[in-house]
PDB file of C-alpha atoms in Angstrom:
ATOM      1  CA  MET A   1     -23.299  17.331 346.542  1.00 89.00           C
ATOM      2  CA  THR A   2     -22.313  20.100 348.900  1.00 93.00           C
ATOM      3  CA  LEU A   3     -18.696  21.042 349.519  1.00 92.00           C
ATOM      4  CA  SER A   4     -19.004  19.567 353.007  1.00 93.00           C
ATOM      5  CA  GLU A   5     -20.124  16.217 351.557  1.00 94.00           C
ATOM      6  CA  ILE A   6     -17.361  16.265 348.959  1.00 92.00           C
ATOM      7  CA  LYS A   7     -14.738  16.954 351.631  1.00 90.00           C
ATOM      8  CA  LYS A   8     -15.937  13.906 353.600  1.00 92.00           C
ATOM      9  CA  ALA A   9     -15.740  11.578 350.592  1.00 94.00           C
ATOM     10  CA  ASP A  10     -12.998   8.948 350.438  1.00 95.00           C
ATOM     11  CA  ALA A  11     -11.149   9.700 347.213  1.00 94.00           C
ATOM     12  CA  GLY A  12      -8.293   7.237 347.604  1.00 95.00           C
ATOM     13  CA  SER A  13      -9.440   3.747 348.509  1.00 95.00           C
ATOM     14  CA  TRP A  14     -10.690   2.983 344.966  1.00 93.00           C
ATOM     15  CA  PHE A  15      -7.077   3.297 343.819  1.00 94.00           C
ATOM     16  CA  ASP A  16      -5.312   1.426 346.601  1.00 96.00           C
ATOM     17  CA  PRO A  17      -6.119   0.677 350.263  1.00 96.00           C
ATOM     18  CA  ARG A  18      -3.014   2.673 351.232  1.00 97.00           C
ATOM     19  CA  PHE A  19      -4.821   5.809 350.104  1.00 96.00           C
ATOM     20  CA  ALA A  20      -8.017   5.217 352.067  1.00 96.00           C
ATOM     21  CA  GLY A  21      -9.228   8.412 353.679  1.00 94.00           C
ATOM     22  CA  GLU A  22      -7.643  10.753 351.126  1.00 95.00           C
ATOM     23  CA  THR A  23      -9.961  13.679 350.552  1.00 94.00           C
ATOM     24  CA  ILE A  24     -10.735  15.784 347.495  1.00 94.00           C
ATOM     25  CA  PRO A  25      -9.020  19.171 347.682  1.00 93.00           C
ATOM     26  CA  THR A  26     -10.702  22.382 346.608  1.00 94.00           C
ATOM     27  CA  LEU A  27      -9.031  24.370 343.851  1.00 97.00           C
ATOM     28  CA  ARG A  28      -7.702  26.790 346.454  1.00 95.00           C
ATOM     29  CA  ASP A  29      -6.286  23.869 348.503  1.00 94.00           C
ATOM     30  CA  LEU A  30      -4.602  22.443 345.408  1.00 96.00           C
ATOM     31  CA  LEU A  31      -3.049  25.775 344.456  1.00 98.00           C
ATOM     32  CA  ARG A  32      -1.669  26.246 347.956  1.00 95.00           C
ATOM     33  CA  LEU A  33      -0.297  22.688 347.914  1.00 95.00           C
ATOM     34  CA  THR A  34       1.485  23.163 344.576  1.00 96.00           C
ATOM     35  CA  LYS A  35       2.639  26.746 345.217  1.00 95.00           C
ATOM     36  CA  GLY A  36       6.081  27.371 343.798  1.00 96.00           C
ATOM     37  CA  THR A  37       6.481  23.878 342.348  1.00 97.00           C
ATOM     38  CA  VAL A  38       4.506  23.624 339.093  1.00 96.00           C
ATOM     39  CA  ILE A  39       2.419  25.543 336.610  1.00 96.00           C
ATOM     40  CA  THR A  40      -1.153  24.349 337.113  1.00 97.00           C
ATOM     41  CA  VAL A  41      -3.359  24.132 334.033  1.00 98.00           C
ATOM     42  CA  ILE A  42      -7.004  24.708 334.983  1.00 98.00           C
ATOM     43  CA  GLU A  43      -9.779  23.892 332.543  1.00 98.00           C
ATOM     44  CA  ILE A  44     -12.912  26.002 332.873  1.00 98.00           C
ATOM     45  CA  LYS A  45     -15.538  23.481 331.802  1.00 97.00           C
ATOM     46  CA  GLN A  46     -18.575  25.726 331.864  1.00 96.00           C
ATOM     47  CA  GLU A  47     -19.453  29.318 331.210  1.00 95.00           C
ATOM     48  CA  ASN A  48     -20.087  31.930 333.902  1.00 96.00           C
ATOM     49  CA  ILE A  49     -17.668  30.595 336.520  1.00 98.00           C
ATOM     50  CA  ALA A  50     -14.440  32.389 335.555  1.00 98.00           C
ATOM     51  CA  ASP A  51     -14.947  34.883 338.387  1.00 98.00           C
ATOM     52  CA  LYS A  52     -15.071  32.117 341.018  1.00 98.00           C
ATOM     53  CA  VAL A  53     -12.051  30.310 339.553  1.00 98.00           C
ATOM     54  CA  ILE A  54     -10.031  33.520 339.432  1.00 99.00           C
ATOM     55  CA  LYS A  55     -11.003  34.435 343.004  1.00 98.00           C
ATOM     56  CA  ASP A  56      -9.547  31.101 344.176  1.00 98.00           C
ATOM     57  CA  ILE A  57      -6.401  31.703 342.105  1.00 98.00           C
ATOM     58  CA  GLU A  58      -5.967  35.192 343.551  1.00 98.00           C
ATOM     59  CA  ASP A  59      -6.747  34.057 347.118  1.00 96.00           C
ATOM     60  CA  ALA A  60      -4.045  31.379 346.791  1.00 96.00           C
ATOM     61  CA  ASP A  61      -1.604  34.003 345.445  1.00 96.00           C
ATOM     62  CA  ALA A  62      -1.136  31.816 342.357  1.00 97.00           C
ATOM     63  CA  VAL A  63      -1.709  34.266 339.498  1.00 97.00           C
ATOM     64  CA  GLY A  64       1.765  33.597 338.068  1.00 96.00           C
ATOM     65  CA  GLU A  65       1.488  29.843 338.492  1.00 98.00           C
ATOM     66  CA  VAL A  66      -1.572  28.920 336.433  1.00 98.00           C
ATOM     67  CA  VAL A  67      -2.840  28.780 332.869  1.00 98.00           C
ATOM     68  CA  LEU A  68      -6.580  28.809 332.203  1.00 99.00           C
ATOM     69  CA  ILE A  69      -7.885  26.699 329.319  1.00 98.00           C
ATOM     70  CA  SER A  70     -11.402  26.335 327.963  1.00 98.00           C
ATOM     71  CA  PHE A  71     -13.472  25.303 324.962  1.00 96.00           C
ATOM     72  CA  HIS A  72     -15.759  28.236 325.865  1.00 96.00           C
ATOM     73  CA  ALA A  73     -14.698  31.512 324.252  1.00 96.00           C
ATOM     74  CA  SER A  74     -16.897  33.434 326.689  1.00 96.00           C
ATOM     75  CA  ALA A  75     -15.095  31.895 329.685  1.00 97.00           C
ATOM     76  CA  LEU A  76     -11.743  33.027 328.295  1.00 97.00           C
ATOM     77  CA  ARG A  77     -13.095  36.504 327.515  1.00 97.00           C
ATOM     78  CA  ASP A  78     -14.451  36.744 331.066  1.00 98.00           C
ATOM     79  CA  ALA A  79     -11.097  35.616 332.475  1.00 98.00           C
ATOM     80  CA  GLN A  80      -9.276  38.225 330.421  1.00 97.00           C
ATOM     81  CA  ALA A  81     -11.613  40.961 331.654  1.00 97.00           C
ATOM     82  CA  ILE A  82     -11.295  39.894 335.300  1.00 98.00           C
ATOM     83  CA  ASN A  83      -7.532  39.364 335.419  1.00 98.00           C
ATOM     84  CA  PRO A  84      -5.573  39.778 332.179  1.00 97.00           C
ATOM     85  CA  ARG A  85      -2.338  38.711 333.918  1.00 98.00           C
ATOM     86  CA  ILE A  86      -3.491  35.070 333.970  1.00 98.00           C
ATOM     87  CA  PRO A  87      -2.425  33.312 330.738  1.00 98.00           C
ATOM     88  CA  ARG A  88      -5.144  31.619 328.705  1.00 98.00           C
ATOM     89  CA  ALA A  89      -5.244  28.881 326.064  1.00 98.00           C
ATOM     90  CA  PHE A  90      -8.167  28.249 323.708  1.00 97.00           C
ATOM     91  CA  LEU A  91      -9.128  24.558 323.521  1.00 96.00           C
ATOM     92  CA  ILE A  92     -10.208  23.407 320.067  1.00 94.00           C
ATOM     93  CA  GLY A  93     -11.017  19.899 318.865  1.00 91.00           C
ATOM     94  CA  GLY A  94     -11.170  18.366 315.428  1.00 86.00           C
ATOM     95  CA  VAL A  95     -10.364  15.244 313.467  1.00 78.00           C
ATOM     96  CA  GLU A  96      -8.449  16.300 310.331  1.00 85.00           C
ATOM     97  CA  PRO A  97      -5.085  18.090 310.063  1.00 85.00           C
ATOM     98  CA  LEU A  98      -5.444  21.739 309.096  1.00 84.00           C
ATOM     99  CA  SER A  99      -3.069  22.665 306.304  1.00 83.00           C
ATOM    100  CA  GLU A 100      -5.030  25.309 304.366  1.00 86.00           C
ATOM    101  CA  LEU A 101      -4.185  28.862 305.358  1.00 85.00           C
ATOM    102  CA  SER A 102      -7.740  30.187 305.754  1.00 89.00           C
ATOM    103  CA  PRO A 103      -8.888  27.859 308.593  1.00 90.00           C
ATOM    104  CA  ILE A 104      -5.490  28.225 310.257  1.00 91.00           C
ATOM    105  CA  LEU A 105      -5.824  32.005 310.258  1.00 92.00           C
ATOM    106  CA  ASP A 106      -9.381  31.641 311.583  1.00 92.00           C
ATOM    107  CA  LEU A 107      -8.027  29.675 314.573  1.00 92.00           C
ATOM    108  CA  ILE A 108      -5.296  32.223 315.201  1.00 93.00           C
ATOM    109  CA  HIS A 109      -7.844  35.046 314.997  1.00 93.00           C
ATOM    110  CA  SER A 110     -10.165  33.194 317.403  1.00 93.00           C
ATOM    111  CA  SER A 111      -7.330  32.794 319.878  1.00 94.00           C
ATOM    112  CA  ALA A 112      -6.437  36.472 319.714  1.00 92.00           C
ATOM    113  CA  GLU A 113     -10.097  37.462 319.975  1.00 93.00           C
ATOM    114  CA  VAL A 114     -10.448  35.759 323.376  1.00 93.00           C
ATOM    115  CA  GLY A 115      -7.065  36.987 324.609  1.00 93.00           C
ATOM    116  CA  ALA A 116      -5.469  33.550 324.514  1.00 96.00           C
ATOM    117  CA  GLY A 117      -1.758  33.422 323.757  1.00 96.00           C
ATOM    118  CA  THR A 118      -1.973  29.707 323.062  1.00 98.00           C
ATOM    119  CA  LEU A 119      -4.067  27.388 320.933  1.00 97.00           C
ATOM    120  CA  ASN A 120      -4.611  24.117 322.799  1.00 97.00           C
ATOM    121  CA  LEU A 121      -5.552  21.757 319.979  1.00 97.00           C
ATOM    122  CA  SER A 122      -6.503  18.170 319.431  1.00 96.00           C
ATOM    123  CA  ALA A 123      -3.301  16.599 318.111  1.00 96.00           C
ATOM    124  CA  LYS A 124      -5.350  15.320 315.173  1.00 94.00           C
ATOM    125  CA  ILE A 125      -5.672  18.788 313.626  1.00 94.00           C
ATOM    126  CA  ILE A 126      -2.089  19.967 314.075  1.00 96.00           C
ATOM    127  CA  SER A 127      -0.036  20.335 310.906  1.00 95.00           C
ATOM    128  CA  PRO A 128       3.421  21.810 310.295  1.00 96.00           C
ATOM    129  CA  ARG A 129       1.821  24.798 308.574  1.00 95.00           C
ATOM    130  CA  LEU A 130      -0.549  25.427 311.480  1.00 95.00           C
ATOM    131  CA  VAL A 131       2.362  25.433 313.943  1.00 97.00           C
ATOM    132  CA  LYS A 132       4.491  27.655 311.689  1.00 96.00           C
ATOM    133  CA  GLU A 133       1.740  30.228 311.088  1.00 94.00           C
ATOM    134  CA  SER A 134       0.725  30.297 314.759  1.00 96.00           C
ATOM    135  CA  ARG A 135       4.257  30.645 316.080  1.00 96.00           C
ATOM    136  CA  ARG A 136       5.034  33.308 313.459  1.00 95.00           C
ATOM    137  CA  ARG A 137       2.193  35.354 314.944  1.00 94.00           C
ATOM    138  CA  GLY A 138       3.283  34.813 318.546  1.00 95.00           C
ATOM    139  CA  ILE A 139       0.654  32.174 319.357  1.00 96.00           C
ATOM    140  CA  GLY A 140       1.834  29.010 321.113  1.00 97.00           C
ATOM    141  CA  VAL A 141       0.476  25.605 320.127  1.00 98.00           C
ATOM    142  CA  TRP A 142      -0.260  22.865 322.652  1.00 98.00           C
ATOM    143  CA  ALA A 143      -1.360  19.385 321.611  1.00 98.00           C
ATOM    144  CA  TRP A 144      -3.786  17.094 323.438  1.00 97.00           C
ATOM    145  CA  THR A 145      -4.014  14.153 324.236  1.00 97.00           C
ATOM    146  CA  VAL A 146      -0.788  12.527 323.052  1.00 98.00           C
ATOM    147  CA  ASP A 147       0.276   9.227 324.619  1.00 98.00           C
ATOM    148  CA  ASP A 148       2.387   7.652 321.851  1.00 98.00           C
ATOM    149  CA  GLU A 149       6.124   8.445 322.013  1.00 98.00           C
ATOM    150  CA  THR A 150       6.482   8.545 318.217  1.00 98.00           C
ATOM    151  CA  GLU A 151       3.649  11.076 318.006  1.00 98.00           C
ATOM    152  CA  ILE A 152       5.113  13.097 320.888  1.00 98.00           C
ATOM    153  CA  LYS A 153       8.440  13.277 319.041  1.00 98.00           C
ATOM    154  CA  ARG A 154       6.768  14.218 315.743  1.00 98.00           C
ATOM    155  CA  LEU A 155       4.816  17.059 317.372  1.00 98.00           C
ATOM    156  CA  LEU A 156       7.849  18.396 319.233  1.00 98.00           C
ATOM    157  CA  GLU A 157       9.869  18.366 316.010  1.00 97.00           C
ATOM    158  CA  MET A 158       7.019  20.297 314.403  1.00 97.00           C
ATOM    159  CA  GLY A 159       7.463  22.995 317.063  1.00 98.00           C
ATOM    160  CA  VAL A 160       4.505  22.587 319.417  1.00 98.00           C
ATOM    161  CA  THR A 161       5.086  24.414 322.689  1.00 97.00           C
ATOM    162  CA  GLY A 162       3.193  22.037 324.983  1.00 97.00           C
ATOM    163  CA  ILE A 163       1.820  18.502 325.130  1.00 98.00           C
ATOM    164  CA  THR A 164      -0.982  17.070 327.254  1.00 98.00           C
ATOM    165  CA  SER A 165      -0.538  13.357 327.924  1.00 98.00           C
ATOM    166  CA  ASN A 166      -1.882  10.672 330.209  1.00 98.00           C
ATOM    167  CA  TYR A 167       1.742   9.522 330.454  1.00 98.00           C
ATOM    168  CA  PRO A 168       3.942  12.529 331.268  1.00 96.00           C
ATOM    169  CA  GLU A 169       6.905  10.216 331.799  1.00 98.00           C
ATOM    170  CA  ARG A 170       6.763   9.406 328.065  1.00 98.00           C
ATOM    171  CA  VAL A 171       6.950  13.094 327.200  1.00 98.00           C
ATOM    172  CA  CYS A 172       9.920  13.457 329.566  1.00 97.00           C
ATOM    173  CA  SER A 173      11.599  10.430 327.988  1.00 97.00           C
ATOM    174  CA  VAL A 174      11.273  11.928 324.497  1.00 98.00           C
ATOM    175  CA  LEU A 175      12.552  15.298 325.732  1.00 96.00           C
ATOM    176  CA  ARG A 176      15.644  13.620 327.207  1.00 96.00           C
ATOM    177  CA  THR A 177      16.583  11.949 323.894  1.00 91.00           C
TER     178      THR A 177
END
């Protein structure tokens, strides 16, 4: 689809008839809309597009209002080279908690290597030792995707610095208690 076709698409009626006619914003439109209100986390889902993403961020004067995340080390390296003032987080998946020091240090090294100040990890691999070792070295730890309030509380008590959830109100509820 072309941008023109995307801009003509009805993005709201599937959700509720009240939203019929809502259009899909470009990244630049979104950044202008949210300017001064939130930190926008932008996932770079493919390699070789960091320059275009960063141009939109700079054009929207949003350098201080975004964090770039990616599973692609090369995308984060490119972002660092283009504009090192934009914070980056390295996305990493997995299924088992990491508690042995060697793989934890490998993750921390990988994060530093791509200029990411944060590890953005599948909640399944986060352990108290991983959080402790990362934080001790100045690397933040974000957890994804956490929808259960008990798990949100457990991760916050462990010291994670961010949580991705499909239910942000649950995260807010836990933070208020």
